[in-house]
Coordinates of C-alpha atoms and ligand atoms in Angstrom, one line a residue:
X1 CA 0.4 13.9 -18.5
X2 CA 3.3 14.5 -16.1
X3 CA 3.5 13.3 -12.5
X4 CA 4.1 15.9 -9.9
X5 CA 7.6 15.4 -8.4
X6 CA 8.2 14.8 -4.7
X7 CA 11.0 13.9 -2.3
X8 CA 9.9 11.1 0.1
X9 CA 11.8 10.8 3.1
X10 CA 11.7 7.5 5.1
X11 CA 14.2 7.1 7.9
X12 CA 17.7 7.5 6.4
X13 CA 16.2 6.9 2.9
X14 CA 15.3 9.5 0.2
X15 CA 13.1 8.7 -2.7
X16 CA 12.8 10.9 -5.6
X17 CA 9.3 10.4 -6.9
X18 CA 7.8 11.5 -10.2
X19 CA 10.2 10.4 -13.0
X20 CA 10.5 6.9 -12.1
X21 CA 7.7 4.8 -10.9
X22 CA 8.5 3.3 -7.6
X23 CA 7.6 -0.1 -6.5
X24 CA 6.6 -1.4 -2.9
X25 CA 7.1 -5.3 -2.8
X26 CA 4.4 -7.1 -0.8
X27 CA 5.5 -9.7 1.8
X28 CA 2.7 -11.2 3.9
X29 CA 3.7 -13.0 6.9
X30 CA 0.2 -14.7 7.1
X31 CA -1.6 -17.8 6.7
X32 CA -4.5 -16.4 4.8
X33 CA -3.7 -13.5 2.5
X34 CA -5.8 -13.7 -0.6
X35 CA -2.8 -14.4 -3.1
X36 CA 0.4 -15.4 -1.1
X37 CA -1.0 -16.5 2.2
X38 CA 1.0 -19.1 4.0
X39 CA 4.2 -18.7 1.8
X40 CA 6.2 -16.3 3.9
X41 CA 5.2 -17.1 7.5
X42 CA 8.6 -18.8 7.8
X43 CA 11.2 -16.2 8.1
X44 CA 13.7 -18.1 6.0
X45 CA 11.2 -18.2 3.1
X46 CA 10.3 -14.5 3.7
X47 CA 14.1 -13.6 3.6
X48 CA 14.4 -15.3 0.3
X49 CA 11.4 -13.5 -1.2
X50 CA 12.5 -10.2 0.2
X51 CA 15.9 -10.3 -1.2
X52 CA 14.4 -11.6 -4.5
X53 CA 12.1 -8.5 -4.6
X54 CA 14.9 -6.2 -3.8
X55 CA 16.9 -7.7 -6.7
X56 CA 14.1 -7.3 -9.0
X57 CA 13.9 -3.6 -8.3
X58 CA 11.5 -3.0 -5.3
X59 CA 12.3 0.4 -3.8
X60 CA 10.2 -0.4 -0.7
X61 CA 9.3 -3.7 1.2
X62 CA 6.0 -3.9 2.8
X63 CA 5.5 -6.6 5.6
X64 CA 2.2 -7.4 6.9
X65 CA 1.0 -9.9 9.5
X66 CA -2.8 -9.7 9.1
X67 CA -4.8 -10.4 6.1
X68 CA -7.1 -7.7 5.1
X69 CA -8.9 -9.6 2.4
X70 CA -12.8 -9.3 2.4
X71 CA -14.2 -11.2 5.3
X72 CA -10.9 -12.0 6.9
X73 CA -10.8 -12.6 10.6
X74 CA -9.0 -9.9 12.6
X75 CA -6.1 -11.1 14.6
X76 CA -4.6 -9.9 18.1
X77 CA -1.7 -7.4 18.1
X78 CA 0.1 -10.2 19.9
X79 CA -0.4 -12.6 17.3
X80 CA 0.5 -10.0 14.6
X81 CA 3.7 -9.2 16.3
X82 CA 4.5 -12.8 16.7
X83 CA 4.2 -13.2 12.9
X84 CA 6.0 -10.0 11.7
X85 CA 8.7 -9.5 14.2
X86 CA 10.9 -12.7 13.2
X87 CA 10.6 -11.7 9.6
X88 CA 11.5 -8.0 10.4
X89 CA 14.5 -9.1 12.4
X90 CA 15.9 -11.2 9.5
X91 CA 15.2 -8.9 6.6
X92 CA 15.9 -5.4 7.7
X93 CA 19.5 -6.0 8.5
X94 CA 20.2 -7.3 5.0
X95 CA 18.1 -5.1 2.9
X96 CA 19.3 -1.8 1.2
X97 CA 15.6 -0.5 0.8
X98 CA 13.3 0.9 3.4
X99 CA 10.7 -1.5 5.0
X100 CA 7.3 -0.6 6.0
X101 CA 4.9 -2.3 8.3
X102 CA 1.4 -2.8 6.9
X103 CA -0.9 -2.7 10.2
X104 CA -3.4 -0.7 11.7
X105 CA -2.5 -1.6 15.3
X106 CA -0.5 0.8 17.6
X107 CA 1.5 -2.1 19.3
X108 CA 2.4 -3.7 16.0
X109 CA 3.5 -0.5 14.2
X110 CA 5.6 0.2 17.5
X111 CA 7.3 -3.2 17.6
X112 CA 8.2 -2.8 13.9
X113 CA 9.5 0.7 14.2
X114 CA 11.7 -0.6 17.1
X115 CA 13.0 -3.2 14.6
X116 CA 13.9 -0.5 12.1
X117 CA 11.0 -0.3 9.9
X118 CA 10.7 3.4 8.6
X119 CA 7.0 3.6 7.1
X120 CA 3.7 2.6 8.7
X121 CA 1.1 1.6 6.0
X122 CA -2.1 2.3 7.8
X123 CA -5.2 1.0 5.8
X124 CA -7.3 3.0 8.2
X125 CA -5.5 6.3 7.2
X126 CA -4.9 7.2 10.9
X127 CA -8.7 7.3 11.4
X128 CA -8.6 4.2 13.6
X129 CA -6.4 4.3 16.7
X130 CA -6.0 7.9 17.7
X131 CA -2.6 7.4 19.2
X132 CA -1.2 6.0 15.9
X133 CA -0.4 9.5 14.3
X134 CA 1.5 10.8 17.5
X135 CA 3.5 7.7 17.7
X136 CA 4.6 7.7 14.1
X137 CA 5.5 11.4 14.5
X138 CA 7.6 10.7 17.5
X139 CA 9.5 8.0 15.7
X140 CA 10.1 10.3 12.7
X141 CA 8.5 7.6 10.6
X142 CA 6.7 8.0 7.4
X143 CA 3.1 7.1 6.7
X144 CA 0.7 5.6 4.0
X145 CA -2.7 7.0 4.6
X146 CA -5.1 4.6 2.8
X147 CA -8.9 4.9 2.4
X148 CA -11.1 2.3 3.6
X149 CA -14.8 2.3 4.2
X150 CA -15.9 -0.1 7.0
X151 CA -13.7 -2.9 8.3
X152 CA -12.2 -5.8 6.3
X153 CA -14.7 -8.2 7.9
X154 CA -17.7 -6.2 6.7
X155 CA -16.5 -3.8 3.9
X156 CA -17.7 -5.7 0.8
X157 CA -21.2 -6.1 2.1
X158 CA -22.9 -3.7 -0.1
X159 CA -20.6 -0.8 0.0
X160 CA -22.4 2.5 -1.3
X161 CA -21.5 6.0 -1.9
X162 CA -23.2 9.0 -3.4
X163 CA -20.0 10.2 -5.2
X164 CA -17.1 7.8 -4.6
X165 CA -14.3 10.0 -5.8
X166 CA -15.5 13.0 -3.9
X167 CA -16.0 11.0 -0.7
X168 CA -12.6 9.2 -0.9
X169 CA -10.9 12.8 -1.4
X170 CA -12.8 14.2 1.7
X171 CA -11.7 11.2 3.8
X172 CA -8.2 11.3 2.6
X173 CA -8.2 15.0 3.6
X174 CA -9.2 14.1 7.0
X175 CA -6.3 11.6 7.2
X176 CA -3.9 14.3 6.0
X177 CA -5.1 16.6 8.7
X178 CA -4.7 14.0 11.4
X179 CA -1.1 13.2 10.1
X180 CA -0.1 17.0 9.9
X181 CA -1.6 17.9 13.3
X182 CA 0.2 15.1 15.0
X183 CA 3.5 16.4 13.5
X184 CA 4.1 14.3 10.6
X185 CA 6.0 16.4 8.0
X186 CA 4.5 16.8 4.4
X187 CA 7.6 14.8 2.9
X188 CA 6.7 11.8 5.1
X189 CA 3.2 11.2 3.8
X190 CA 1.9 9.1 0.9
X191 CA -1.9 8.8 0.2
X192 CA -3.8 5.8 -1.3
X193 CA -7.4 5.4 -2.5
X194 CA -7.7 1.8 -1.2
X195 CA -8.7 -0.2 -4.1
X196 CA -11.1 -3.0 -3.0
X197 CA -11.6 -1.6 0.5
X198 CA -15.3 -1.2 0.9
X199 CA -15.9 -0.5 -2.8
X200 CA -17.6 -2.3 -5.7
X201 CA -15.9 -2.9 -9.0
X202 CA -17.7 0.2 -10.4
X203 CA -16.2 2.3 -7.4
X204 CA -12.8 1.0 -8.0
X205 CA -12.9 1.7 -11.9
X206 CA -14.2 5.2 -11.2
X207 CA -11.3 5.9 -8.7
X208 CA -8.9 4.5 -11.3
X209 CA -10.2 6.7 -13.9
X210 CA -10.3 9.7 -11.8
X211 CA -7.0 9.2 -9.9
X212 CA -5.8 12.6 -11.0
X213 CA -8.3 14.0 -8.5
X214 CA -6.5 12.2 -5.7
X215 CA -3.1 13.3 -7.0
X216 CA -4.5 16.8 -6.9
X217 CA -4.4 16.7 -3.2
X218 CA -0.8 17.6 -3.3
X219 CA 0.8 14.5 -1.9
X220 CA 2.3 11.4 -3.7
X221 CA 0.0 8.7 -4.6
X222 CA 0.6 5.0 -3.8
X223 CA -1.8 2.4 -5.5
X224 CA -2.4 -1.2 -4.5
X225 CA -3.9 -2.8 -7.7
X226 CA -2.0 -5.9 -7.9
X227 CA -3.9 -9.1 -8.3
X228 CA -7.1 -7.3 -6.8
X229 CA -10.3 -9.1 -7.5
X230 CA -12.3 -6.2 -9.3
X231 CA -9.5 -6.7 -12.1
X232 CA -10.0 -10.5 -12.3
X233 CA -13.5 -11.1 -11.4
X234 CA -15.3 -9.9 -14.6
X235 CA -12.7 -11.9 -16.5
X236 CA -13.1 -14.8 -14.3
X237 CA -9.3 -15.0 -13.3
X238 CA -8.1 -16.5 -10.1
X239 CA -5.8 -14.6 -8.0
X240 CA -2.7 -16.3 -9.4
X241 CA -3.7 -15.6 -12.9
X242 CA -4.1 -11.7 -12.5
X243 CA -0.6 -10.6 -13.6
X244 CA -1.6 -9.1 -16.9
X245 CA -4.5 -7.3 -15.7
X246 CA -2.5 -5.9 -12.7
X247 CA 0.1 -4.6 -15.0
X248 CA -2.4 -3.0 -17.4
X249 CA -4.2 -1.3 -14.4
X250 CA -0.8 -0.1 -12.8
X251 CA 0.1 1.5 -16.1
X252 CA -3.1 3.4 -16.3
X253 CA -2.6 4.5 -12.7
X254 CA 0.9 5.7 -13.6
X255 CA -0.6 7.9 -16.5
X256 CA -3.0 9.3 -14.0
X257 CA -0.4 10.4 -11.6
X258 CA 0.5 7.5 -9.3
X259 CA 3.9 7.5 -8.0
X260 CA 4.2 4.2 -6.0
X261 CA 2.9 0.8 -6.8
X262 CA 2.3 -1.9 -4.1
X263 CA 2.8 -5.1 -6.1
X264 CA 3.4 -8.9 -5.7
X265 CA 5.3 -9.3 -8.9
X266 CA 8.1 -6.8 -8.9
X267 CA 10.0 -7.8 -11.8
X268 CA 7.1 -7.6 -14.3
X269 CA 5.8 -4.4 -12.9
X270 CA 9.4 -2.9 -13.2
X271 CA 9.5 -3.5 -17.0
X272 CA 6.1 -2.5 -17.7
X273 CA 6.2 0.6 -15.7
X274 CA 9.6 1.6 -17.4
X275 CA 7.8 1.7 -20.6
X276 CA 4.9 3.9 -18.9
X277 CA 7.7 6.2 -17.5
X278 CA 9.5 6.6 -20.8
X279 CA 6.2 7.4 -22.6
X280 CA 5.4 10.1 -19.9
X281 CA 8.9 11.7 -20.4
X282 CA 8.5 11.7 -24.3
X283 CA 7.7 15.0 -26.0
Ligands
HH2_301 N1 -3.9 -3.8 -0.2 C1 -3.9 -4.8 0.6 C2 -3.1 -4.8 1.8 N2 -2.6 -3.6 2.1 N3 -2.0 -1.4 1.7 C3 -2.2 -0.2 0.8 N4 -1.5 0.9 1.2 N5 -3.0 -0.2 -0.4 C4 -3.6 -1.5 -0.6 O1 -4.2 -1.5 -1.7 C5 -3.3 -2.6 0.2 C6 -2.6 -2.4 1.3 C7 -4.4 -6.1 0.2 O2 -3.5 -7.0 -0.5 P1 -2.6 -8.1 0.1 O3 -1.7 -7.6 1.1 O4 -1.9 -8.8 -1.1 O5 -3.7 -9.3 0.8 P2 -4.2 -9.4 2.1 O6 -4.8 -8.3 2.9 O7 -5.0 -10.6 2.0 O8 -2.9 -9.8 3.0

């Protein structure tokens, strides 16, 4: 199959999507993220990792200050800003790639945009704080609209759907409407089915299998499959041993129409997805 082409605008940056798979490197300034918790709370360590990911081929850097792993305790906006601001202050001036802020909180998003972040990665898909969409529009920022059922604290307590793909599509449509009605232009929006967010392994595999139906919504698709437990659990792989399964899942997502890949291991994904990209361009 071929991926639909899009031009994504993010602040002064332009990303041509469709031919080459794009990578969003994950940088968690948290003590408790499921795979890299505690490693990048220190801004000096965060800077080393950010530059490494850029050198390895990341096209976007995603900075987060609150773990969203199942059961994670929520943190206050004040604490989240306290974690991410020093990291943003340090990395944004030296990076050549756009930086996104992974948050659901208005005050955190605003603080990050003030530091020069140009994308808000909202795991509630603008269906949380009603003021978020307008604020993003006012700043001229871009947005990742992710689907989540419930909240991180409770989302894995028996998630259920009648038809998971259909329900995720309908919810993403609501998120798109919220974004467009607030004045966020079409070329500043990405959509994401939210692997692992209020979904069983079967739900996640159905969404991966039918990702073309998410892509058919007419917006570029971002996926976060990297080190996710549904890829590791059935093989009994701990988070730090899930590189191979993450690469396999990302390649399958590329083939089904995904444009951007939120990953922890940038270099390995770049090489693997280069093969998928070549395959999709071949006759
Ligand atoms: N996954 C995580 C966090 N943010 N954002 C988007 N758009 N899509 C995702 O799939 C996604 C996301 C969870 O991964 P991670 O940041 O590594 O862990 P934690 O939430 O524990 O910090």
